[in-house]
mmCIF file of C-alpha atoms and ligand atoms in Angstrom:
data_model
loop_
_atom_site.group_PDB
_atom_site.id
_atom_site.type_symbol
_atom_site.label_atom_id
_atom_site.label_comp_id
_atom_site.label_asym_id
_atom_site.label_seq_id
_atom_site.Cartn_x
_atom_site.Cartn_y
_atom_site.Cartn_z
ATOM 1 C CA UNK A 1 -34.344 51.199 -50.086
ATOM 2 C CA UNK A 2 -32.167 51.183 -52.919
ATOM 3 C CA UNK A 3 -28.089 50.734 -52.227
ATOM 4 C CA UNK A 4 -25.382 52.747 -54.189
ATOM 5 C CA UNK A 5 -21.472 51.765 -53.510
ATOM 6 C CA UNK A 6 -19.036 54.222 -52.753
ATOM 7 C CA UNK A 7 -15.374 53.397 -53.170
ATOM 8 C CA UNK A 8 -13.071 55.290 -50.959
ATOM 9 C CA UNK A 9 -9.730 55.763 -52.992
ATOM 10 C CA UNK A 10 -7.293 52.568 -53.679
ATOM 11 C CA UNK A 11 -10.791 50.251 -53.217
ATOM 12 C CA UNK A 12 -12.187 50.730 -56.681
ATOM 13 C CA UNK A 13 -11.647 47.639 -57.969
ATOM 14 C CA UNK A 14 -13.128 45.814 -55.429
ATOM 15 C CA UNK A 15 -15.972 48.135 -55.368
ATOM 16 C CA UNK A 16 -16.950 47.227 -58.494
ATOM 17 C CA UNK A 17 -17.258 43.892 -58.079
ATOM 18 C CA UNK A 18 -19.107 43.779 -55.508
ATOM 19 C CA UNK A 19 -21.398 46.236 -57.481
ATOM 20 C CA UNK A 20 -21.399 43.220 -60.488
ATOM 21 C CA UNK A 21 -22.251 40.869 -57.464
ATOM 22 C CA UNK A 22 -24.961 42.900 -55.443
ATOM 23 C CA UNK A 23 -26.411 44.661 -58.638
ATOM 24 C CA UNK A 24 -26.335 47.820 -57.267
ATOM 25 C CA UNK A 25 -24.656 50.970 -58.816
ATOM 26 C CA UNK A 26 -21.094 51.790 -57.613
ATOM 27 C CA UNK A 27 -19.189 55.127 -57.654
ATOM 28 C CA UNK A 28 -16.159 56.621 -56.834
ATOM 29 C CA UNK A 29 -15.183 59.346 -54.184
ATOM 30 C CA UNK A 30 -12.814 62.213 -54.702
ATOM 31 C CA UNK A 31 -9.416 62.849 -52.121
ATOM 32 C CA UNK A 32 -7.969 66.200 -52.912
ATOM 33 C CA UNK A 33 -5.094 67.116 -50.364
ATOM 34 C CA UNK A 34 -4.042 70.417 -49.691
ATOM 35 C CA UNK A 35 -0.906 71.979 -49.970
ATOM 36 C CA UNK A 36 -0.594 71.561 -45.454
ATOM 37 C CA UNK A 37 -1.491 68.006 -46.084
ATOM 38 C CA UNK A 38 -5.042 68.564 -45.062
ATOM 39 C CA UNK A 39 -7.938 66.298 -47.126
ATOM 40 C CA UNK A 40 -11.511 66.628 -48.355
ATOM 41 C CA UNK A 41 -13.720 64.088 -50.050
ATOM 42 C CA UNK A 42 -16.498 64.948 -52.515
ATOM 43 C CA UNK A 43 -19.534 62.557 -53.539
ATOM 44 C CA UNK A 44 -19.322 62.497 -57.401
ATOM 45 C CA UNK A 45 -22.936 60.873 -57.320
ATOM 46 C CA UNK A 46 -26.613 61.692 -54.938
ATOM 47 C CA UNK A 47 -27.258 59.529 -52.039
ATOM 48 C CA UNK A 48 -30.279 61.012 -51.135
ATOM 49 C CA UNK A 49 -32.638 59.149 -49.036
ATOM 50 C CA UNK A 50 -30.105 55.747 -49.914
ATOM 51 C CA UNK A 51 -28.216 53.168 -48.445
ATOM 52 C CA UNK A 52 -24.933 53.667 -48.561
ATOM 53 C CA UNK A 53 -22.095 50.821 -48.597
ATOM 54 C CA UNK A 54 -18.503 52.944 -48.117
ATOM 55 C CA UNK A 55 -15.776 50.286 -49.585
ATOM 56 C CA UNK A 56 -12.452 50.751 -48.294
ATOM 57 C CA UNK A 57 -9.049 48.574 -47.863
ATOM 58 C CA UNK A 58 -8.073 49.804 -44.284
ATOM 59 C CA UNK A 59 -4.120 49.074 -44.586
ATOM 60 C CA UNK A 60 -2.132 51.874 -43.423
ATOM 61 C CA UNK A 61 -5.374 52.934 -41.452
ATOM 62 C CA UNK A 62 -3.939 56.531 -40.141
ATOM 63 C CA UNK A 63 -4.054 57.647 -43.676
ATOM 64 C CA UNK A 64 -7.299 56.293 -44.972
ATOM 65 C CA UNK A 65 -9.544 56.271 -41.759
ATOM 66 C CA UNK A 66 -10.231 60.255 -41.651
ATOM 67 C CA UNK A 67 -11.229 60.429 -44.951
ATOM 68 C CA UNK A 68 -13.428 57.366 -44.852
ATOM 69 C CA UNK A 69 -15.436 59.607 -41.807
ATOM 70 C CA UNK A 70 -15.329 62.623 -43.855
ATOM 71 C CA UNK A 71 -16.888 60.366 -46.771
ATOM 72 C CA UNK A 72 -19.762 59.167 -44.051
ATOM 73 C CA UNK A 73 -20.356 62.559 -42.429
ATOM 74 C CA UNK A 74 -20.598 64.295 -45.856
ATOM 75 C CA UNK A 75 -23.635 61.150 -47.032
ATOM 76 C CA UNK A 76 -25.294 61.353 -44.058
ATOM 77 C CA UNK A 77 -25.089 65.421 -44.467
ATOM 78 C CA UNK A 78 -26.462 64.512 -47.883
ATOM 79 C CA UNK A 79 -29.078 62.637 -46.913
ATOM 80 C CA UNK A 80 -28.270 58.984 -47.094
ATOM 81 C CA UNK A 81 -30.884 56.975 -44.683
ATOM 82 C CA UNK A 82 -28.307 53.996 -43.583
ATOM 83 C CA UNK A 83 -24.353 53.991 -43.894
ATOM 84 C CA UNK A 84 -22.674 50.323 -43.855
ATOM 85 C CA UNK A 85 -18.719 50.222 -44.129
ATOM 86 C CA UNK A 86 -17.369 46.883 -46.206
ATOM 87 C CA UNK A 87 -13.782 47.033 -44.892
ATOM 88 C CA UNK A 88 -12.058 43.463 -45.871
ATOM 89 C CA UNK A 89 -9.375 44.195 -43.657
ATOM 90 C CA UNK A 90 -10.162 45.479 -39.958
ATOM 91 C CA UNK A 91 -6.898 47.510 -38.736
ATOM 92 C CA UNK A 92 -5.994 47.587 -35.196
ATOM 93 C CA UNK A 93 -7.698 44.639 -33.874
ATOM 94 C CA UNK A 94 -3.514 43.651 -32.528
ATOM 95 C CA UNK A 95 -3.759 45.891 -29.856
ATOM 96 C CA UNK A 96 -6.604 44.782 -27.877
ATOM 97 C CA UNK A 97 -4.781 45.197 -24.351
ATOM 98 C CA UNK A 98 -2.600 47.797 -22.232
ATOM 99 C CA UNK A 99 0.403 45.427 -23.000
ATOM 100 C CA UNK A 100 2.795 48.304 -21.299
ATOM 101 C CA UNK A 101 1.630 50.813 -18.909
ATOM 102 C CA UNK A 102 -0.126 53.726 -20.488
ATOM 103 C CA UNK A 103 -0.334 52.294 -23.669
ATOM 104 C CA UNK A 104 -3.597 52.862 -25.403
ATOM 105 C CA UNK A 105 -5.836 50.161 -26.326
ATOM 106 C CA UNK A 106 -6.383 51.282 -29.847
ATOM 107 C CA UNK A 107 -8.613 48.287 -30.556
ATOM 108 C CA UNK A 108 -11.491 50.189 -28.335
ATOM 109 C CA UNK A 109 -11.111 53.383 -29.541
ATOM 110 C CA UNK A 110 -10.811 52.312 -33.736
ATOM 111 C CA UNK A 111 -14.333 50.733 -32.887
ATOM 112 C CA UNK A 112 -15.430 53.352 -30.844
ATOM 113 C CA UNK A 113 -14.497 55.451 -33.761
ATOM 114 C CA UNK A 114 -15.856 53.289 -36.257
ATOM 115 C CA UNK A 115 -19.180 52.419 -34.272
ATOM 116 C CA UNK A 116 -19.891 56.342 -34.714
ATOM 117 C CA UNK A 117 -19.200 56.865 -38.221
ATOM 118 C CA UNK A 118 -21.144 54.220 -40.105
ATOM 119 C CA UNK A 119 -24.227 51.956 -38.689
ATOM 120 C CA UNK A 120 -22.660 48.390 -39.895
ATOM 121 C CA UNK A 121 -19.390 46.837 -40.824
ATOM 122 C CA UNK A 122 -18.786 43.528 -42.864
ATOM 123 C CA UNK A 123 -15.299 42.503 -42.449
ATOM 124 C CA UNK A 124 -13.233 39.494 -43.187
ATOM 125 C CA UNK A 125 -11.404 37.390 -40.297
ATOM 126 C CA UNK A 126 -11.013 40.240 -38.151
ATOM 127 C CA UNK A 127 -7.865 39.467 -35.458
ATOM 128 C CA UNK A 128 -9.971 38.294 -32.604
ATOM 129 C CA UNK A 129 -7.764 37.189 -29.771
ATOM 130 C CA UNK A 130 -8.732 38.508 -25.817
ATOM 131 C CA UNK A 131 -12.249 39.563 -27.227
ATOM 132 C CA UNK A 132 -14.533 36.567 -27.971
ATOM 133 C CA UNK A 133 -16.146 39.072 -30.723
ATOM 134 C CA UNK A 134 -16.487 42.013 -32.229
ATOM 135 C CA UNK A 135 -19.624 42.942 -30.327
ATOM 136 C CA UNK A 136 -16.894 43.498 -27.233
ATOM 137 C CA UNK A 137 -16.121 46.777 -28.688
ATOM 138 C CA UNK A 138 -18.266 47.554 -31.255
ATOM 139 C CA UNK A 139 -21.839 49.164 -30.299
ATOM 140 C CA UNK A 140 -23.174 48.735 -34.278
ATOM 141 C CA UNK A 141 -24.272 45.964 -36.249
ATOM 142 C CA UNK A 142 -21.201 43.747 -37.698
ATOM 143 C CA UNK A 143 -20.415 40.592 -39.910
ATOM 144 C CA UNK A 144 -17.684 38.731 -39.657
ATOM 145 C CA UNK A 145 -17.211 36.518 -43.023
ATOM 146 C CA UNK A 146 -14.277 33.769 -43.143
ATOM 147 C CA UNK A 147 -11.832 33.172 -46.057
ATOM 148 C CA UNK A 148 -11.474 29.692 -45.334
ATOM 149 C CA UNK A 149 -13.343 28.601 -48.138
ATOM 150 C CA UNK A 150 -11.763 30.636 -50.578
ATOM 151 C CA UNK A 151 -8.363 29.806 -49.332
ATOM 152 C CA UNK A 152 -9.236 25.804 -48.793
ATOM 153 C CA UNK A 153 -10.838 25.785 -52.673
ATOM 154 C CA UNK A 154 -7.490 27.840 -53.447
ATOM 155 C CA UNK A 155 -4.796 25.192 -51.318
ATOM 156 C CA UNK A 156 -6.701 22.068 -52.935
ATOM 157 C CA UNK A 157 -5.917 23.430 -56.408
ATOM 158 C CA UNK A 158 -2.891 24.118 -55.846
ATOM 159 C CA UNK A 159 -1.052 22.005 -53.916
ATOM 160 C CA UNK A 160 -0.714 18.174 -53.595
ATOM 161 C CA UNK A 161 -1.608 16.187 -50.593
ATOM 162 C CA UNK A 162 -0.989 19.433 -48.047
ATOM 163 C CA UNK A 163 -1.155 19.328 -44.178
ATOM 164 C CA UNK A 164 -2.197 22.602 -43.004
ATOM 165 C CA UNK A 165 0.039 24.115 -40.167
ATOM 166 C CA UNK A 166 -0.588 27.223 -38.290
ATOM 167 C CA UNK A 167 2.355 29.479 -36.984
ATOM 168 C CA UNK A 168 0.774 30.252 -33.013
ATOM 169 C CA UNK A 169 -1.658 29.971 -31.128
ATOM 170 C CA UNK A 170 -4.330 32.275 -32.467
ATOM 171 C CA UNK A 171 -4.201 30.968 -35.642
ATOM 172 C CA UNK A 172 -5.794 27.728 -34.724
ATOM 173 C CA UNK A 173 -8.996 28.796 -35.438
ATOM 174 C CA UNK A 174 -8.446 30.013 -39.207
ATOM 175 C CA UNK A 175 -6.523 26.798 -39.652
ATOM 176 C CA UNK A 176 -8.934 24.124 -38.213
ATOM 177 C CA UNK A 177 -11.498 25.610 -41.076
ATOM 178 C CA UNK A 178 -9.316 25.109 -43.753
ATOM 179 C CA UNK A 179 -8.127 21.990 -42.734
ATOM 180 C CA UNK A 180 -11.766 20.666 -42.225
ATOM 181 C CA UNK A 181 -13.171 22.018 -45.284
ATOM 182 C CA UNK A 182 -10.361 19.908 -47.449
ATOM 183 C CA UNK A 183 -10.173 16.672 -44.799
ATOM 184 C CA UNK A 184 -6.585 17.622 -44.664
ATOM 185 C CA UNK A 185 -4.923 17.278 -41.185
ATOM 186 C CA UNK A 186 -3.346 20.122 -39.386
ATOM 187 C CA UNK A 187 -0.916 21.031 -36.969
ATOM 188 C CA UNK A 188 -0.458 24.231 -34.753
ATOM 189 C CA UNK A 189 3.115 25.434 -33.896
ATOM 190 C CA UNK A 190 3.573 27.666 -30.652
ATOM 191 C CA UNK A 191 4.998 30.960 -31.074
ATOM 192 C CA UNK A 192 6.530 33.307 -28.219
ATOM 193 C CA UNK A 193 6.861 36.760 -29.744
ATOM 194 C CA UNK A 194 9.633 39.015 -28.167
ATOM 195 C CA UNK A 195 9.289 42.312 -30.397
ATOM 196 C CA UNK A 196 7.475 43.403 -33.365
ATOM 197 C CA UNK A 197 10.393 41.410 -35.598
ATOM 198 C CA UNK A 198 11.312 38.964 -32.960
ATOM 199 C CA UNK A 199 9.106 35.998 -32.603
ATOM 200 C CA UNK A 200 10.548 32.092 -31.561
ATOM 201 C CA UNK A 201 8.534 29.298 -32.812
ATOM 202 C CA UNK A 202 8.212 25.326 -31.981
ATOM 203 C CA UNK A 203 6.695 22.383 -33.636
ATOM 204 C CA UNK A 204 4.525 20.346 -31.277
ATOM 205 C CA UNK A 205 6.975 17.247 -30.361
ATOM 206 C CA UNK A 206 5.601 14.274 -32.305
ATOM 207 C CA UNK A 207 4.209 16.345 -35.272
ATOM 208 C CA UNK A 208 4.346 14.699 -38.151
ATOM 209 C CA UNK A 209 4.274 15.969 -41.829
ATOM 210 C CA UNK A 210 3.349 12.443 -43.704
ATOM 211 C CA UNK A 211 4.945 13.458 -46.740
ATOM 212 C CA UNK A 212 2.788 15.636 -47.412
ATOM 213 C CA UNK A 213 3.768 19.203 -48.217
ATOM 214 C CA UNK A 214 3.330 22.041 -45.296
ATOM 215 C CA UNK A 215 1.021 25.227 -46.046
ATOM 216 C CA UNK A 216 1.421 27.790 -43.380
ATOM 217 C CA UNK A 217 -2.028 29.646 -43.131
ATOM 218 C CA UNK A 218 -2.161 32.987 -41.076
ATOM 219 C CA UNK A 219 -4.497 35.442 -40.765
ATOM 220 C CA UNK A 220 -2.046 38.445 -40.856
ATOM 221 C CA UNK A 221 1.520 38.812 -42.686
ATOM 222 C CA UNK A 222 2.754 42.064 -41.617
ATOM 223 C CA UNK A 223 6.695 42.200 -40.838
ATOM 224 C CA UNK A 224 6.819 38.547 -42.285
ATOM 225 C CA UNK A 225 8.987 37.146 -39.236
ATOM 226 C CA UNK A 226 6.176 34.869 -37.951
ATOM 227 C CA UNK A 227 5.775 33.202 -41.307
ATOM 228 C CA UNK A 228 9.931 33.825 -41.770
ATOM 229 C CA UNK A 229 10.805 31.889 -38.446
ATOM 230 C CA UNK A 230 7.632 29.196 -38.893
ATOM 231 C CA UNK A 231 8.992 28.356 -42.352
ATOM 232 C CA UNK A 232 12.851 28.066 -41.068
ATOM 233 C CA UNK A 233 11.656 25.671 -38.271
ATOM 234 C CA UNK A 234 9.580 23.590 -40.511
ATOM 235 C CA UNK A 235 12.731 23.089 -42.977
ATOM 236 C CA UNK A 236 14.820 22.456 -40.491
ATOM 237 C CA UNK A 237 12.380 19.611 -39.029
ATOM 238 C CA UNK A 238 12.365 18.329 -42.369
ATOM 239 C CA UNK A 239 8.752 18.898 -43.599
ATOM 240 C CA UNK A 240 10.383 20.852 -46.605
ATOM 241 C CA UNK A 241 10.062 23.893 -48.340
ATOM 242 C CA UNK A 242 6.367 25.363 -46.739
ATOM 243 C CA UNK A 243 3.842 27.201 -49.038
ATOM 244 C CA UNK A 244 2.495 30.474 -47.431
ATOM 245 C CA UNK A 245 -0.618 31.411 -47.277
ATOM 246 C CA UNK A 246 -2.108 34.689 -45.333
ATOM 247 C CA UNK A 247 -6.001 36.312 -45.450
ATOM 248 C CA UNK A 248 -4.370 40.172 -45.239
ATOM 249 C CA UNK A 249 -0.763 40.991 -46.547
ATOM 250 C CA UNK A 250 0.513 44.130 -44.910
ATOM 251 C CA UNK A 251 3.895 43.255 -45.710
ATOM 252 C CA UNK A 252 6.428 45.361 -47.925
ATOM 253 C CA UNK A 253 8.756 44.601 -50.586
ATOM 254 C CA UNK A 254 11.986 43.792 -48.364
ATOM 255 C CA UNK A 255 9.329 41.796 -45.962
ATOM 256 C CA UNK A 256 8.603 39.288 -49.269
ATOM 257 C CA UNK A 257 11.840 39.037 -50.285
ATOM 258 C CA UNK A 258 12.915 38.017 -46.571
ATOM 259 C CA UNK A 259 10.143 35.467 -46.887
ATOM 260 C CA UNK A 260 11.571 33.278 -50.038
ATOM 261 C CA UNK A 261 14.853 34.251 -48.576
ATOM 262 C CA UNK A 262 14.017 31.805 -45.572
ATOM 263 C CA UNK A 263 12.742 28.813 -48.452
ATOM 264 C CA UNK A 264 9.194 29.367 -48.843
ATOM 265 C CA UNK A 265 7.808 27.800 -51.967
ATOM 266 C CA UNK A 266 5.436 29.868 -52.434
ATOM 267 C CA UNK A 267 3.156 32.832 -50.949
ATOM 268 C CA UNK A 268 -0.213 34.049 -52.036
ATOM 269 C CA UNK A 269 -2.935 36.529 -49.991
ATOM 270 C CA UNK A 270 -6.285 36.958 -50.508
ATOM 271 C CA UNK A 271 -7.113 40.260 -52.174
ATOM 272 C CA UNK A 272 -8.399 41.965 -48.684
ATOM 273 C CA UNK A 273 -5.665 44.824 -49.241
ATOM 274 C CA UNK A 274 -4.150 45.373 -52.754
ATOM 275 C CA UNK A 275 -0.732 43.382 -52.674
ATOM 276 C CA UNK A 276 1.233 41.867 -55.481
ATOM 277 C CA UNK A 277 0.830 38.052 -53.523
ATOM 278 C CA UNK A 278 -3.601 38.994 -54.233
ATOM 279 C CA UNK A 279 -3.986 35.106 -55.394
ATOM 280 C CA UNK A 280 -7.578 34.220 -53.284
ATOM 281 C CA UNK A 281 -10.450 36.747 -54.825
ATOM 282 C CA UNK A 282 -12.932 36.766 -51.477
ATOM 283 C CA UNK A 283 -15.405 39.271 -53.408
ATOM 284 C CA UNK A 284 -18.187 36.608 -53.716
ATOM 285 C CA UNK A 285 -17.736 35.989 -49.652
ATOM 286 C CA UNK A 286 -18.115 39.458 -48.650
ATOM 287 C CA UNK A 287 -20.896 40.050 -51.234
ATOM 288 C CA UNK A 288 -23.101 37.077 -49.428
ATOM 289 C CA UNK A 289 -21.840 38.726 -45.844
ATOM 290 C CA UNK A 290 -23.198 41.968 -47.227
ATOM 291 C CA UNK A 291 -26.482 41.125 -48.607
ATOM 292 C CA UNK A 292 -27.571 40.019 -45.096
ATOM 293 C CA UNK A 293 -28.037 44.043 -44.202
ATOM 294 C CA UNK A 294 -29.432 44.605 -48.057
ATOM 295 C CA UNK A 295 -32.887 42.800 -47.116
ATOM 296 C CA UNK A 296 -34.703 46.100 -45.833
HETATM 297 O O1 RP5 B 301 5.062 38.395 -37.654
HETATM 298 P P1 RP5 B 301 4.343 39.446 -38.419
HETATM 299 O O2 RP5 B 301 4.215 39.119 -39.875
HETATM 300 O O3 RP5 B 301 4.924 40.809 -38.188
HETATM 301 O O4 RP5 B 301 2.885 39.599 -37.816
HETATM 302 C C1 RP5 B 301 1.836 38.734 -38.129
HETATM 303 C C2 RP5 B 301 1.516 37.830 -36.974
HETATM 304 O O5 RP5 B 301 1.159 38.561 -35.817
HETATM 305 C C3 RP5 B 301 -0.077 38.093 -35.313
HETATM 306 O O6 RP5 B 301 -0.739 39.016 -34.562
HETATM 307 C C4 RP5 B 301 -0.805 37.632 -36.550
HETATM 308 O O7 RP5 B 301 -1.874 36.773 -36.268
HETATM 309 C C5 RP5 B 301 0.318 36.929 -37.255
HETATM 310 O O8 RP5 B 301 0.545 35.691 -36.648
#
């Protein structure tokens, strides 16, 4: 079956990359908005009787998500034969509980959403906390690929004789990797957050830097405060000014400035959503995640 890419708008660029990578022909989808704010996509190209691999960068989901199943309804209308979504960054994977009463769990629904638009998803380091995968909520085929060897290749370039230090908890996991794949040590700080721009962090008593220079790794920067208040606690233990390093930068202008504000040295992202901190290029991960569904 022969695969064409479809880039929904904003993901162009990494659409055709992965086009160079996967040698398969890549095209772009039109958004036109009407006047009451209403959208519609159109196919510039046939998909008839193809496979078709919808690119998107899921940031700001609310906006992109309803044209991304307009995009899928109208190639399945059109008479593509499979539909696989390549969405770097997987939005609302935070909310995976009722944290308040009555809240919604909007991790369950997104996948229930997403489970009956498109028949797989590849996605990169997903937010994976109370559910041990994404089979727990999604009923179609997915792959999960890791950064951690673009970011490790990316930290040993960079920086000299790092220890890799994650911010909480849940970060442990994205941190081991990196740290394993360079043999540099790491360290996990413990993080109690108290609202979405509230969080307090600690140092494990007895951690020690070994004069070697602190990299922060997170999966998600999205207000900034975690890596904000990690960074002032790590100067103030003094390990120095930390490098920051996150898979998916949500964050905005003021966030970034708040960020060097509180010392970093520097912060880079990988290129998962378009951000002016894009330093790690993770096309040449996804592209091996995606050719797993490409054998057929
Ligand atoms: O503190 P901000 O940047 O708002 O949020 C990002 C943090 O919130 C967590 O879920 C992520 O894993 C990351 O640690």
């Amino acid at each position: 079956m022969n695969t064409i890419i479809l880039a929904l708008p904003g993901a162009e660029t990494l659409a055709e990359t992965l086009a160079q990578q996967l040698h398969c022909p890549a095209s772009t989808l039109e958004l036109h908005r009407f006047p009451d704010g209403e959208g519609v996509v159109r196919l510039r190209t046939s998909v008839d009787g193809q496979r078709v691999l919808l690119v998107a960068h899921l940031d700001r989901p609310d906006d992109k998500t309803l044209p991304l199943v307009f995009a899928a309804d109208a190639a399945r209308e059109l008479g593509a034969r499979e539909l696989g979504l390549v969405a770097p960054y997987l939005p609302y994977m935070r909310q995976d509980d009722r944290f308040r009463p009555g809240e919604a769990i909007t991790s369950r629904t997104y996948a229930r959403l997403l489970s009956s638009t498109v028949d797989f998803l590849v996605t990169m380091d997903p937010h994976l906390h109370r559910w041990p995968s994404l089979d727990a909520i999604y009923t179609i085929r997915t792959r999960v690929v890791a950064a951690a060897p673009a970011i490790a290749e990316w930290i040993q370039r960079e920086v000299e004789r790092p220890i890799i230090v994650g911010p909480d908890s849940e970060s442990e996991q994205w941190v081991a990797d990196v740290a394993r794949r360079m043999g540099a040590p790491h360290v996990v700080m413990s993080k109690v957050r108290h609202g979405d721009r509230d969080v307090r962090v600690h140092l494990p008593a007895g951690a020690d830097h070994a004069g070697r220079t602190p990299v922060l790794v997170d999966d998600i920067i999205s207000s900034g405060h975690t890596m904000a208040t990690a960074a002032h606690v790590l100067r103030g233990a003094g390990w120095g000014r930390p490098w920051c390093v996150g898979v998916h930068a949500l964050l905005d202008v003021a966030s970034v400035d708040m960020l060097h504000r509180a010392g970093i040295a520097r912060l880079a992202s990988c290129d998962t959503v378009p951000h002016a901190t894009n330093a790690i290029g993770v096309a040449p991960l996804l592209a091996e995640g995606i050719r797993g569904f490409l054998a057929a």
